[in-house]
Amino acid sequence: MPKETTEKHVLLIEDDVFIQKAYQLKFGKNGIQTKVLNDGKAALEYIENASSEKPNAVMLDLMLPFVSGFEILEKIRITKGWETIPVIILSNLSQESDIEKAKKLGAKEFLVKADVKIDDVIKKVKEYL
């Protein structure tokens, strides 16, 4: 019989390896598993195929190779079983138009990388777990 897991997990879609490792370490210390995808194409494939491995929350960068974070956010919102998963944007984009677009597409939070500490991001993500 498979072991029942109560551990929360976050899908981190981010192409910066340093940021990936920093968040994986911090989430791990907080008892949160992290699945990392480092480009938009891999993220779209994962969303389409991860029927039983849905995360409790998604942390999404907007500037990614191949497919933008905006397109991924749209895909999450129209994919059965994913539409209610909270998405937290963590991006260097900080234009009001980018923030409005992300919120309109269903992002719960929009955090600007340069303006936020990693511990504050972890706290924010935990609010949605």
Coordinates of C-alpha atoms in Angstrom, one line a residue:
M1 CA 0.0 0.0 0.0
P2 CA 1.5 3.4 -0.9
K3 CA 2.5 5.6 2.0
E4 CA 0.2 8.5 2.5
T5 CA 2.1 11.7 2.3
T6 CA 1.1 15.0 4.0
E7 CA 4.2 16.8 2.8
K8 CA 3.4 19.9 0.8
H9 CA 5.1 20.5 -2.5
V10 CA 5.8 23.5 -4.6
L11 CA 6.4 23.5 -8.4
L12 CA 9.2 26.1 -9.0
I13 CA 9.4 27.2 -12.6
E14 CA 12.6 29.3 -12.8
D15 CA 15.6 29.3 -15.2
D16 CA 18.2 30.8 -12.8
V17 CA 20.1 27.9 -11.2
F18 CA 21.2 29.9 -8.2
I19 CA 17.7 30.9 -7.4
Q20 CA 16.5 27.3 -7.9
K21 CA 19.1 26.0 -5.4
A22 CA 18.4 28.7 -2.9
Y23 CA 14.7 28.1 -2.9
Q24 CA 15.0 24.3 -2.9
L25 CA 17.2 24.6 0.2
K26 CA 14.9 27.0 2.0
F27 CA 11.7 25.1 1.1
G28 CA 13.5 21.9 2.3
K29 CA 14.3 23.4 5.6
N30 CA 10.6 24.3 6.0
G31 CA 9.5 20.7 5.2
I32 CA 8.3 21.6 1.7
Q33 CA 9.3 19.4 -1.3
T34 CA 10.2 21.3 -4.5
K35 CA 9.9 20.2 -8.1
V36 CA 12.0 22.4 -10.3
L37 CA 11.5 23.1 -14.0
N38 CA 13.9 25.5 -15.8
D39 CA 12.1 26.4 -19.0
G40 CA 8.6 27.1 -20.3
K41 CA 8.5 24.1 -22.6
A42 CA 9.2 21.7 -19.8
A43 CA 6.6 23.4 -17.6
L44 CA 3.9 23.1 -20.3
E45 CA 4.7 19.4 -20.7
Y46 CA 4.6 18.8 -17.0
I47 CA 1.3 20.5 -16.5
E48 CA -0.2 18.4 -19.3
N49 CA 1.2 15.1 -18.0
A50 CA 1.3 15.4 -14.2
S51 CA -2.1 14.0 -13.5
S52 CA -1.3 12.7 -10.0
E53 CA 1.6 14.9 -9.1
K54 CA -0.1 18.2 -8.8
P55 CA 1.7 20.7 -6.6
N56 CA 0.1 22.6 -3.7
A57 CA 1.4 25.8 -5.2
V58 CA 3.4 27.1 -8.1
M59 CA 6.2 29.7 -8.0
L60 CA 6.6 31.1 -11.5
D61 CA 9.1 33.3 -13.2
L62 CA 7.8 35.2 -16.2
M63 CA 10.9 35.5 -18.2
L64 CA 11.7 31.9 -19.2
P65 CA 13.3 30.2 -22.2
F66 CA 11.0 28.9 -25.0
V67 CA 7.6 29.9 -23.4
S68 CA 6.8 32.9 -21.3
G69 CA 5.5 32.6 -17.7
F70 CA 2.3 34.4 -18.9
E71 CA 1.6 31.5 -21.3
I72 CA 2.3 29.0 -18.5
L73 CA -0.1 30.8 -16.2
E74 CA -2.8 30.8 -18.9
K75 CA -2.2 27.0 -19.3
I76 CA -2.5 26.4 -15.6
R77 CA -5.8 28.2 -15.4
I78 CA -7.4 26.2 -18.2
T79 CA -6.0 22.8 -17.3
K80 CA -8.4 20.5 -15.4
G81 CA -7.3 20.0 -11.8
W82 CA -4.8 22.8 -12.0
E83 CA -7.2 25.8 -12.2
T84 CA -7.4 26.3 -8.4
I85 CA -3.7 25.8 -7.6
P86 CA -2.3 29.1 -6.3
V87 CA 0.3 30.7 -8.5
I88 CA 2.9 33.1 -7.0
I89 CA 4.8 35.1 -9.6
L90 CA 8.5 35.8 -8.7
S91 CA 9.9 37.9 -11.5
N92 CA 12.2 40.8 -12.3
L93 CA 9.4 42.3 -14.4
S94 CA 7.9 45.1 -12.3
Q95 CA 5.9 47.2 -14.8
E96 CA 2.4 47.9 -13.6
S97 CA 1.1 46.4 -16.9
D98 CA 2.9 43.1 -16.2
I99 CA 1.5 42.9 -12.6
E100 CA -2.0 43.7 -13.9
K101 CA -1.7 41.1 -16.6
A102 CA -0.5 38.4 -14.2
K103 CA -3.3 39.1 -11.7
K104 CA -5.9 39.1 -14.5
L105 CA -4.6 35.7 -15.6
G106 CA -5.1 34.4 -12.1
A107 CA -1.8 34.9 -10.2
K108 CA -2.4 35.2 -6.4
E109 CA 0.7 37.2 -5.7
F110 CA 3.2 39.1 -7.8
L111 CA 6.6 39.5 -6.1
V112 CA 9.5 41.4 -7.6
K113 CA 12.8 39.4 -7.1
A114 CA 14.8 42.6 -6.4
D115 CA 12.4 43.8 -3.8
V116 CA 11.8 40.7 -1.7
K117 CA 13.8 38.5 0.7
I118 CA 13.8 34.8 0.3
D119 CA 12.4 34.3 3.8
D120 CA 9.5 36.6 3.0
V121 CA 8.8 34.6 -0.2
I122 CA 8.8 31.3 1.8
K123 CA 6.3 32.9 4.2
K124 CA 4.1 34.1 1.4
V125 CA 4.1 30.6 -0.3
K126 CA 3.3 28.9 3.1
E127 CA 0.1 31.1 3.3
Y128 CA -1.2 29.2 0.3
L129 CA -0.2 25.7 1.3

